[in-house]
C-alpha positions as MATLAB code, in Angstrom:
seq = 'MFSTGQLIFAVLFLISFVIVMIFSYRKDVTTHQKFYKGSYKGFNRFFTFYISTFYN';
ca = [
       0.000    0.000    0.000;
       2.621    2.566    1.076;
       6.352    2.212    0.747;
       8.672    2.488    3.728;
       9.885    5.889    2.564;
       6.345    7.235    2.314;
       5.512    6.042    5.818;
       8.667    7.601    7.255;
       7.864   10.877    5.478;
       4.296   10.843    6.807;
       5.422   10.258   10.395;
       8.118   12.946   10.242;
       5.729   15.397    8.615;
       3.079   14.767   11.264;
       5.560   15.244   14.108;
       6.992   18.450   12.643;
       3.507   19.806   11.882;
       2.358   19.252   15.463;
       5.504   20.916   16.840;
       5.034   23.971   14.600;
       1.370   24.227   15.598;
       2.276   24.119   19.312;
       4.854   26.899   18.918;
       2.429   28.987   16.855;
      -0.301   28.632   19.451;
       2.044   29.567   22.281;
       3.138   32.639   20.353;
      -0.466   33.780   19.754;
      -2.043   32.804   23.076;
      -2.110   36.399   24.385;
      -3.706   37.613   21.152;
      -6.329   34.887   21.373;
      -7.198   35.855   24.934;
      -7.527   39.516   23.937;
      -9.604   39.237   20.771;
     -11.621   36.073   21.351;
     -12.715   36.726   24.919;
     -16.296   35.510   25.313;
     -16.436   33.723   21.967;
     -17.457   30.541   23.728;
     -20.852   32.157   24.420;
     -21.546   32.509   20.710;
     -20.376   28.970   20.085;
     -22.648   27.667   22.829;
     -25.618   29.514   21.331;
     -24.907   28.165   17.872;
     -24.409   24.625   19.160;
     -27.630   24.783   21.180;
     -29.535   26.088   18.149;
     -28.062   23.334   15.967;
     -28.944   20.597   18.410;
     -32.463   21.931   18.967;
     -33.072   22.234   15.222;
     -31.989   18.774   14.164;
     -32.658   16.648   17.233;
     -36.178   17.555   18.306;
];
């Protein structure tokens, strides 16, 4: 299905991608706290509306 080289590339890519995402999030965590404060309220409203619409 996949060659050994392709599997090694996929594993290394996944590891490096996760590491870069962690560093990016740590760099932007203060910005996220500043600009997205209270965004969970909107998400909760949307999620509640979605659930009530499709699962009544």
